[in-house]
CSV table of C-alpha atoms in Angstrom, one decimal:
chain,number,residue,atom,x,y,z
Q,13,MET,CA,12.1,208.1,-33.9
Q,14,GLU,CA,13.7,205.8,-31.3
Q,15,VAL,CA,13.1,202.1,-31.9
Q,16,THR,CA,11.8,200.8,-28.6
Q,17,ASN,CA,12.0,197.2,-27.4
Q,18,GLU,CA,8.2,197.0,-27.9
Q,19,ILE,CA,8.6,197.9,-31.6
Q,20,ARG,CA,11.4,195.4,-32.0
Q,21,ALA,CA,9.3,192.7,-30.4
Q,22,LYS,CA,6.3,193.5,-32.7
Q,23,VAL,CA,8.5,193.2,-35.8
Q,24,LEU,CA,9.6,189.7,-34.7
Q,25,ILE,CA,6.1,188.6,-33.8
Q,26,GLU,CA,4.8,189.8,-37.2
Q,27,ALA,CA,7.4,187.7,-38.9
Q,28,LEU,CA,6.7,184.5,-36.9
Q,29,PRO,CA,3.8,183.1,-39.0
Q,30,TYR,CA,5.8,183.6,-42.2
Q,31,LEU,CA,8.9,182.0,-40.7
Q,32,LYS,CA,6.7,179.0,-39.9
Q,33,ARG,CA,5.0,178.9,-43.2
Q,34,PHE,CA,8.1,179.2,-45.4
Q,35,TYR,CA,10.5,177.0,-43.3
Q,36,GLY,CA,12.1,174.5,-45.7
Q,37,LYS,CA,10.6,176.2,-48.8
Q,38,THR,CA,12.5,177.1,-51.9
Q,39,ILE,CA,12.5,180.8,-52.9
Q,40,VAL,CA,14.0,181.7,-56.3
Q,41,ILE,CA,15.2,185.3,-56.6
Q,42,LYS,CA,16.1,187.1,-59.8
Q,43,TYR,CA,18.8,189.6,-58.8
Q,44,GLY,CA,19.3,192.6,-61.1
Q,45,GLY,CA,18.8,196.3,-61.6
Q,46,HIS,CA,20.0,199.0,-59.2
Q,47,ALA,CA,20.2,196.4,-56.4
Q,48,MET,CA,23.3,195.0,-58.2
Q,49,VAL,CA,25.0,198.4,-58.5
Q,50,SER,CA,24.5,200.4,-55.3
Q,51,GLU,CA,27.0,199.3,-52.6
Q,52,GLU,CA,24.5,199.9,-49.9
Q,53,LEU,CA,21.8,197.9,-51.6
Q,54,LYS,CA,24.2,195.1,-52.4
Q,55,GLU,CA,25.1,194.8,-48.7
Q,56,ALA,CA,21.4,194.8,-47.7
Q,57,PHE,CA,20.6,192.2,-50.4
Q,58,ALA,CA,23.4,189.9,-49.1
Q,59,GLN,CA,22.1,190.2,-45.5
Q,60,ASP,CA,18.5,189.4,-46.6
Q,61,ILE,CA,19.6,186.3,-48.5
Q,62,VAL,CA,21.8,185.0,-45.7
Q,63,LEU,CA,19.2,185.6,-43.1
Q,64,MET,CA,16.6,183.7,-45.2
Q,65,LYS,CA,19.0,180.8,-45.3
Q,66,TYR,CA,19.7,180.7,-41.6
Q,67,VAL,CA,16.0,180.8,-40.6
Q,68,GLY,CA,15.4,177.7,-42.7
Q,69,LEU,CA,14.4,179.0,-46.1
Q,70,ARG,CA,16.1,177.7,-49.2
Q,71,PRO,CA,17.1,180.6,-51.5
Q,72,VAL,CA,18.3,180.1,-55.1
Q,73,LEU,CA,19.7,183.1,-57.0
Q,74,VAL,CA,19.6,183.9,-60.7
Q,75,HIS,CA,21.4,187.1,-61.7
Q,76,GLY,CA,21.6,189.4,-64.7
Q,77,GLY,CA,24.4,191.5,-65.8
Q,78,GLY,CA,23.5,193.5,-69.0
Q,79,PRO,CA,25.1,196.8,-68.0
Q,80,GLN,CA,28.3,195.0,-67.0
Q,81,ILE,CA,28.4,193.2,-70.4
Q,82,SER,CA,27.9,196.5,-72.3
Q,83,GLU,CA,30.7,198.2,-70.2
Q,84,VAL,CA,33.2,195.5,-71.0
Q,85,MET,CA,32.2,195.4,-74.7
Q,86,ALA,CA,32.8,199.2,-74.9
Q,87,LYS,CA,36.3,198.8,-73.4
Q,88,MET,CA,37.0,196.1,-76.0
Q,89,GLY,CA,35.7,198.3,-78.9
Q,90,ILE,CA,32.7,196.1,-79.6
Q,91,LYS,CA,29.5,198.0,-80.2
Q,92,PRO,CA,26.4,196.4,-78.7
Q,93,VAL,CA,23.5,195.9,-81.1
Q,94,PHE,CA,19.9,195.3,-80.0
Q,95,ILE,CA,16.9,194.0,-82.0
Q,96,GLU,CA,13.5,193.9,-80.4
Q,97,GLY,CA,15.1,194.4,-77.0
Q,98,GLN,CA,17.5,191.4,-77.5
Q,99,ARG,CA,21.2,191.8,-77.6
Q,100,VAL,CA,22.6,190.4,-80.9
Q,101,THR,CA,25.1,187.8,-79.8
Q,102,ASP,CA,27.7,186.7,-82.3
Q,103,GLU,CA,30.7,184.6,-81.4
Q,104,ALA,CA,32.8,187.5,-80.1
Q,105,THR,CA,29.9,188.9,-78.1
Q,106,MET,CA,29.0,185.5,-76.6
Q,107,SER,CA,32.6,185.2,-75.4
Q,108,VAL,CA,32.2,188.5,-73.6
Q,109,VAL,CA,28.8,187.6,-72.2
Q,110,GLU,CA,30.1,184.3,-70.7
Q,111,MET,CA,33.3,185.9,-69.4
Q,112,VAL,CA,31.4,188.7,-67.7
Q,113,LEU,CA,28.4,186.8,-66.4
Q,114,VAL,CA,30.1,183.6,-65.3
Q,115,GLY,CA,33.6,184.8,-64.6
Q,116,THR,CA,33.0,188.3,-63.1
Q,117,VAL,CA,29.5,189.0,-62.0
Q,118,ASN,CA,28.7,185.5,-60.7
Q,119,LYS,CA,31.9,185.3,-58.6
Q,120,SER,CA,31.4,188.8,-57.2
Q,121,ILE,CA,27.9,187.8,-55.9
Q,122,VAL,CA,29.3,184.6,-54.5
Q,123,GLY,CA,32.1,186.4,-52.7
Q,124,LEU,CA,29.6,189.0,-51.3
Q,125,LEU,CA,27.3,186.3,-49.9
Q,126,ASN,CA,30.1,184.2,-48.5
Q,127,ARG,CA,31.5,187.3,-46.7
Q,128,HIS,CA,28.2,187.4,-44.9
Q,129,GLY,CA,28.3,183.7,-44.1
Q,130,GLY,CA,26.1,182.4,-47.0
Q,131,ARG,CA,28.1,179.3,-48.3
Q,132,ALA,CA,27.3,180.3,-51.8
Q,133,VAL,CA,28.3,178.3,-54.9
Q,134,GLY,CA,28.4,179.8,-58.4
Q,135,LEU,CA,27.0,178.0,-61.4
Q,136,SER,CA,26.1,178.7,-65.0
Q,137,GLY,CA,23.4,177.0,-66.9
Q,138,ARG,CA,26.0,174.9,-68.6
Q,139,ASP,CA,27.0,173.2,-65.4
Q,140,GLY,CA,25.4,169.8,-65.1
Q,141,GLN,CA,23.3,170.6,-68.1
Q,142,LEU,CA,21.3,172.8,-65.7
Q,143,VAL,CA,19.7,175.1,-68.4
Q,144,VAL,CA,19.2,173.4,-71.8
Q,145,ALA,CA,18.7,176.0,-74.4
Q,146,GLU,CA,17.4,176.3,-77.9
Q,147,LYS,CA,17.9,179.2,-80.3
Q,148,MET,CA,15.5,182.1,-80.1
Q,149,LYS,CA,14.0,183.3,-83.3
Q,150,ILE,CA,12.8,186.9,-83.8
Q,151,TYR,CA,9.9,187.4,-86.2
Q,152,ARG,CA,9.2,190.8,-87.7
Q,153,TYR,CA,5.9,191.3,-89.4
Q,154,SER,CA,5.6,193.8,-92.3
Q,155,GLY,CA,2.1,193.3,-93.5
Q,156,GLU,CA,-0.9,190.9,-93.5
Q,157,ASP,CA,-0.1,189.6,-97.0
Q,158,ARG,CA,3.6,189.1,-96.4
Q,159,PRO,CA,5.3,186.2,-94.6
Q,160,PRO,CA,7.2,187.3,-91.4
Q,161,GLU,CA,10.9,188.1,-91.6
Q,162,ILE,CA,13.0,185.8,-89.5
Q,163,ILE,CA,15.9,187.7,-87.9
Q,164,ASP,CA,19.0,185.9,-86.8
Q,165,ILE,CA,20.3,187.4,-83.5
Q,166,GLY,CA,23.0,184.8,-83.0
Q,167,ARG,CA,23.6,183.0,-79.7
Q,168,VAL,CA,20.5,184.2,-78.0
Q,169,GLY,CA,18.5,181.3,-76.5
Q,170,LYS,CA,15.4,180.4,-74.7
Q,171,VAL,CA,14.9,177.8,-72.1
Q,172,LYS,CA,14.1,174.3,-73.5
Q,173,LYS,CA,14.5,172.3,-70.3
Q,174,ILE,CA,15.7,172.6,-66.7
Q,175,ASN,CA,17.7,169.8,-65.1
Q,176,PRO,CA,17.5,170.8,-61.4
Q,177,GLU,CA,19.5,168.0,-59.9
Q,178,VAL,CA,22.6,170.0,-59.3
Q,179,ILE,CA,20.6,172.8,-57.5
Q,180,GLU,CA,18.8,170.3,-55.4
Q,181,THR,CA,22.1,168.5,-54.4
Q,182,LEU,CA,23.7,171.8,-53.4
Q,183,MET,CA,20.7,172.8,-51.3
Q,184,GLU,CA,20.6,169.5,-49.6
Q,185,LYS,CA,24.2,170.0,-48.5
Q,186,GLY,CA,23.5,173.5,-47.2
Q,187,PHE,CA,24.9,175.5,-50.1
Q,188,LEU,CA,23.3,178.5,-51.7
Q,189,PRO,CA,23.2,178.2,-55.5
Q,190,VAL,CA,24.0,181.4,-57.6
Q,191,ILE,CA,23.2,180.9,-61.3
Q,192,ALA,CA,24.4,182.9,-64.3
Q,193,PRO,CA,21.9,182.8,-67.2
Q,194,VAL,CA,24.0,181.1,-69.8
Q,195,GLY,CA,22.4,178.0,-71.3
Q,196,VAL,CA,23.9,175.0,-73.2
Q,197,GLY,CA,22.8,174.1,-76.7
Q,198,PRO,CA,22.5,170.7,-78.4
Q,199,ASP,CA,26.2,170.7,-79.4
Q,200,GLY,CA,27.5,172.0,-76.1
Q,201,GLU,CA,27.6,175.6,-77.3
Q,202,ALA,CA,26.7,178.5,-75.0
Q,203,TYR,CA,23.6,180.6,-75.3
Q,204,ASN,CA,22.8,184.0,-73.8
Q,205,ILE,CA,19.4,183.8,-72.1
Q,206,ASN,CA,17.3,186.5,-70.4
Q,207,ALA,CA,17.8,186.1,-66.7
Q,208,ASP,CA,14.1,186.7,-65.9
Q,209,LEU,CA,13.2,183.7,-68.1
Q,210,VAL,CA,15.8,181.5,-66.5
Q,211,ALA,CA,14.6,182.4,-63.0
Q,212,GLY,CA,11.0,181.5,-63.9
Q,213,ALA,CA,11.9,178.2,-65.5
Q,214,ILE,CA,14.0,177.2,-62.5
Q,215,ALA,CA,11.3,178.2,-60.1
Q,216,GLY,CA,8.8,176.0,-62.0
Q,217,ALA,CA,11.2,173.1,-62.2
Q,218,LEU,CA,11.9,173.3,-58.4
Q,219,LYS,CA,8.1,173.8,-57.6
Q,220,ALA,CA,9.3,176.9,-55.6
Q,221,GLU,CA,7.1,178.5,-53.0
Q,222,LYS,CA,8.0,181.9,-54.5
Q,223,VAL,CA,9.9,183.5,-57.4
Q,224,ILE,CA,10.9,187.1,-56.7
Q,225,TYR,CA,12.0,189.5,-59.4
Q,226,LEU,CA,14.0,192.5,-58.2
Q,227,THR,CA,13.5,195.5,-60.5
Q,228,ASP,CA,13.9,199.3,-60.6
Q,229,VAL,CA,10.2,200.2,-60.3
Q,230,GLU,CA,7.6,199.8,-57.5
Q,231,GLY,CA,5.9,196.8,-59.3
Q,232,VAL,CA,3.4,196.4,-62.1
Q,233,LYS,CA,1.3,199.5,-62.9
Q,234,ASP,CA,-2.1,199.8,-64.4
Q,235,GLU,CA,-3.1,202.0,-67.3
Q,236,ASN,CA,-3.4,205.0,-64.9
Q,237,GLY,CA,0.1,204.4,-63.5
Q,238,GLN,CA,-1.2,203.0,-60.2
Q,239,LEU,CA,0.5,200.1,-58.5
Q,240,ILE,CA,-1.3,196.7,-58.8
Q,241,SER,CA,-0.9,194.8,-55.6
Q,242,THR,CA,-2.2,191.4,-56.9
Q,243,LEU,CA,-2.5,190.0,-60.4
Q,244,SER,CA,-3.8,186.6,-61.7
Q,245,ILE,CA,-2.1,185.0,-64.6
Q,246,SER,CA,-5.0,185.7,-66.9
Q,247,GLN,CA,-4.7,189.4,-66.1
Q,248,VAL,CA,-1.0,189.2,-67.0
Q,249,GLY,CA,-1.9,188.2,-70.5
Q,250,GLN,CA,-4.4,191.1,-70.7
Q,251,LEU,CA,-1.8,193.6,-69.6
Q,252,ILE,CA,0.7,192.4,-72.2
Q,253,GLU,CA,-1.9,192.3,-75.0
Q,254,LYS,CA,-3.2,195.8,-74.3
Q,255,GLY,CA,0.3,197.3,-74.2
Q,256,ILE,CA,0.0,198.4,-70.6
Q,257,ALA,CA,3.0,196.3,-69.6
Q,258,LYS,CA,6.0,197.5,-71.6
Q,259,GLY,CA,9.8,197.0,-72.0
Q,260,GLY,CA,11.6,195.0,-69.4
Q,261,MET,CA,8.3,194.3,-67.5
Q,262,ILE,CA,7.1,192.0,-70.3
Q,263,PRO,CA,9.8,189.2,-69.8
Q,264,LYS,CA,9.2,189.3,-66.0
Q,265,LEU,CA,5.5,188.9,-66.4
Q,266,LYS,CA,5.9,186.1,-69.0
Q,267,SER,CA,8.4,184.4,-66.8
Q,268,ALA,CA,6.2,184.6,-63.7
Q,269,ARG,CA,3.2,183.2,-65.7
Q,270,LYS,CA,5.3,180.3,-66.9
Q,271,ALA,CA,6.7,179.6,-63.4
Q,272,LEU,CA,3.1,179.4,-61.9
Q,273,ARG,CA,1.9,177.1,-64.7
Q,274,ALA,CA,4.9,174.8,-64.0
Q,275,GLY,CA,4.2,174.5,-60.3
Q,276,ALA,CA,5.6,177.6,-58.5
Q,277,GLN,CA,3.1,178.9,-55.9
Q,278,LYS,CA,3.5,182.7,-56.2
Q,279,ALA,CA,5.5,185.3,-58.1
Q,280,HIS,CA,6.4,188.7,-56.8
Q,281,ILE,CA,7.8,191.7,-58.8
Q,282,ILE,CA,9.3,194.2,-56.2
Q,283,ASP,CA,11.4,197.3,-56.1
Q,284,GLY,CA,15.0,196.4,-55.5
Q,285,ARG,CA,15.8,200.0,-54.8
Q,286,VAL,CA,14.2,199.6,-51.4
Q,287,PRO,CA,16.7,198.3,-48.8
Q,288,HIS,CA,15.7,194.9,-47.5
Q,289,ALA,CA,12.8,194.7,-50.0
Q,290,ILE,CA,13.0,190.9,-50.0
Q,291,LEU,CA,12.5,190.6,-46.2
Q,292,LEU,CA,9.7,193.1,-46.4
Q,293,GLU,CA,8.0,191.0,-49.0
Q,294,ILE,CA,8.3,187.7,-47.4
Q,295,PHE,CA,8.1,188.4,-43.6
Q,296,THR,CA,5.6,191.3,-43.2
Q,297,ASP,CA,1.8,191.6,-43.5
Q,298,GLN,CA,1.9,194.4,-46.0
Q,299,GLY,CA,4.6,193.2,-48.4
Q,300,VAL,CA,5.8,195.4,-51.3
Q,301,GLY,CA,5.4,195.4,-55.0
Q,302,THR,CA,3.1,193.2,-57.0
Q,303,GLU,CA,2.2,189.5,-56.4
Q,304,ILE,CA,1.1,187.2,-59.1
Q,305,VAL,CA,-1.1,184.2,-58.4
Q,306,SER,CA,-2.5,181.3,-60.3
Q,307,ASP,CA,-6.1,181.3,-61.4
Q,308,PHE,CA,-6.3,177.7,-62.8
Q,309,GLY,CA,-9.2,177.1,-60.5
Q,310,THR,CA,-11.4,179.5,-62.6
Q,311,PRO,CA,-13.4,177.6,-65.2
Q,312,GLY,CA,-12.3,178.3,-68.7
Q,313,ILE,CA,-9.2,180.3,-67.8
Q,314,GLN,CA,-6.6,177.6,-68.3
Q,315,GLY,CA,-7.5,176.9,-71.9
Q,316,ALA,CA,-7.8,180.5,-72.8
Q,317,GLU,CA,-4.4,181.3,-71.2
Q,318,THR,CA,-2.7,178.5,-73.0
Q,319,GLN,CA,-3.2,180.4,-76.3
Q,320,MET,CA,-1.2,183.4,-75.0
Q,321,ILE,CA,2.1,181.7,-74.1
C-alpha cells in the first residue's frame, strides 16, 4: 500500500500529544533479547533511541548480554552452570562477565548509537559507585521440617543502592548513558546482576516517566495465553504466586513492581522483535505489549503488596 501524504501527516499528528507529554522526561530502557542480535532490529533500535533523544526525551539504556557471555565462555573452555536460573559466577566467570558486558557488548551498543548521532557514553555499575551491590543468596527448601539450604552461587549480586549522580550529570550535558549490569560490592569487587533488576532500580532512583523492557514475547500473558494489555502491581504479585508468570518474565515483573514503588510512573514489557517497538509504545494511541501501573491509591493494597517483595 502506498503511503500517502495524508497518512504521513496523521502519524505525526497522532504522535504530537505524546511528544508534548514526554518532553524532558526520563525513559529507562532495558535492551536485550532478539533485538540485540538481529542486525535489522539493532539498526531500528538505534534509530528509535536517537529519535527519542532529539525530540526532547531523556533515554537511559541498561543492557544484558547472557548469550554473548556463554559464547565467550564456550570458546575459553569454561562450562556455564545455572542454579535456579542464575549463572554461577566464580572468579574466572566474573572476569569473563565483566570483559564481555563492559568491554564488548557495552562498547558495541555505544558505537551503534553514536553512528546514528546519539552521543552515547558507556558505563558499568562500578563507575561512580552507580550500582552498589550485595551478594545474592539462593535458598532451596527440601521440606517443612527442614531448614532451607543456602546455595553459594558466587559473584551474583542484587541491587542494594543506586547512586544516580553520574547518570544525571551525563544527561544534563546531552549525553546518552548506556549501562552494563555489573555492580560494585563493599570491598570494590564486581558483581554480576540481572539486567532487568538493574533497569528497574535505576528507573526508580531517577523517578523515570517510564521503564521499558524489551523481550522476545508479545508481553505478559494470562492463564489462557492471552496478552494482558494493562496490569496493576497487585496483579503482578498474583501472576507470580499462581505460577502464571514463568521463567525470564518473573525478574521483569519484579523489577517493574520495584520501579513503580520507588517512584517510576509506568512500566512496559514489549516485544523487541517488532521493528521500532519503542516508538510504537511511546508515541501511538494503541501501544504494544503490556503496561504496568501503580495501584497505591487502592485502600489496603500497599500493605498487602509489601509482603510480596
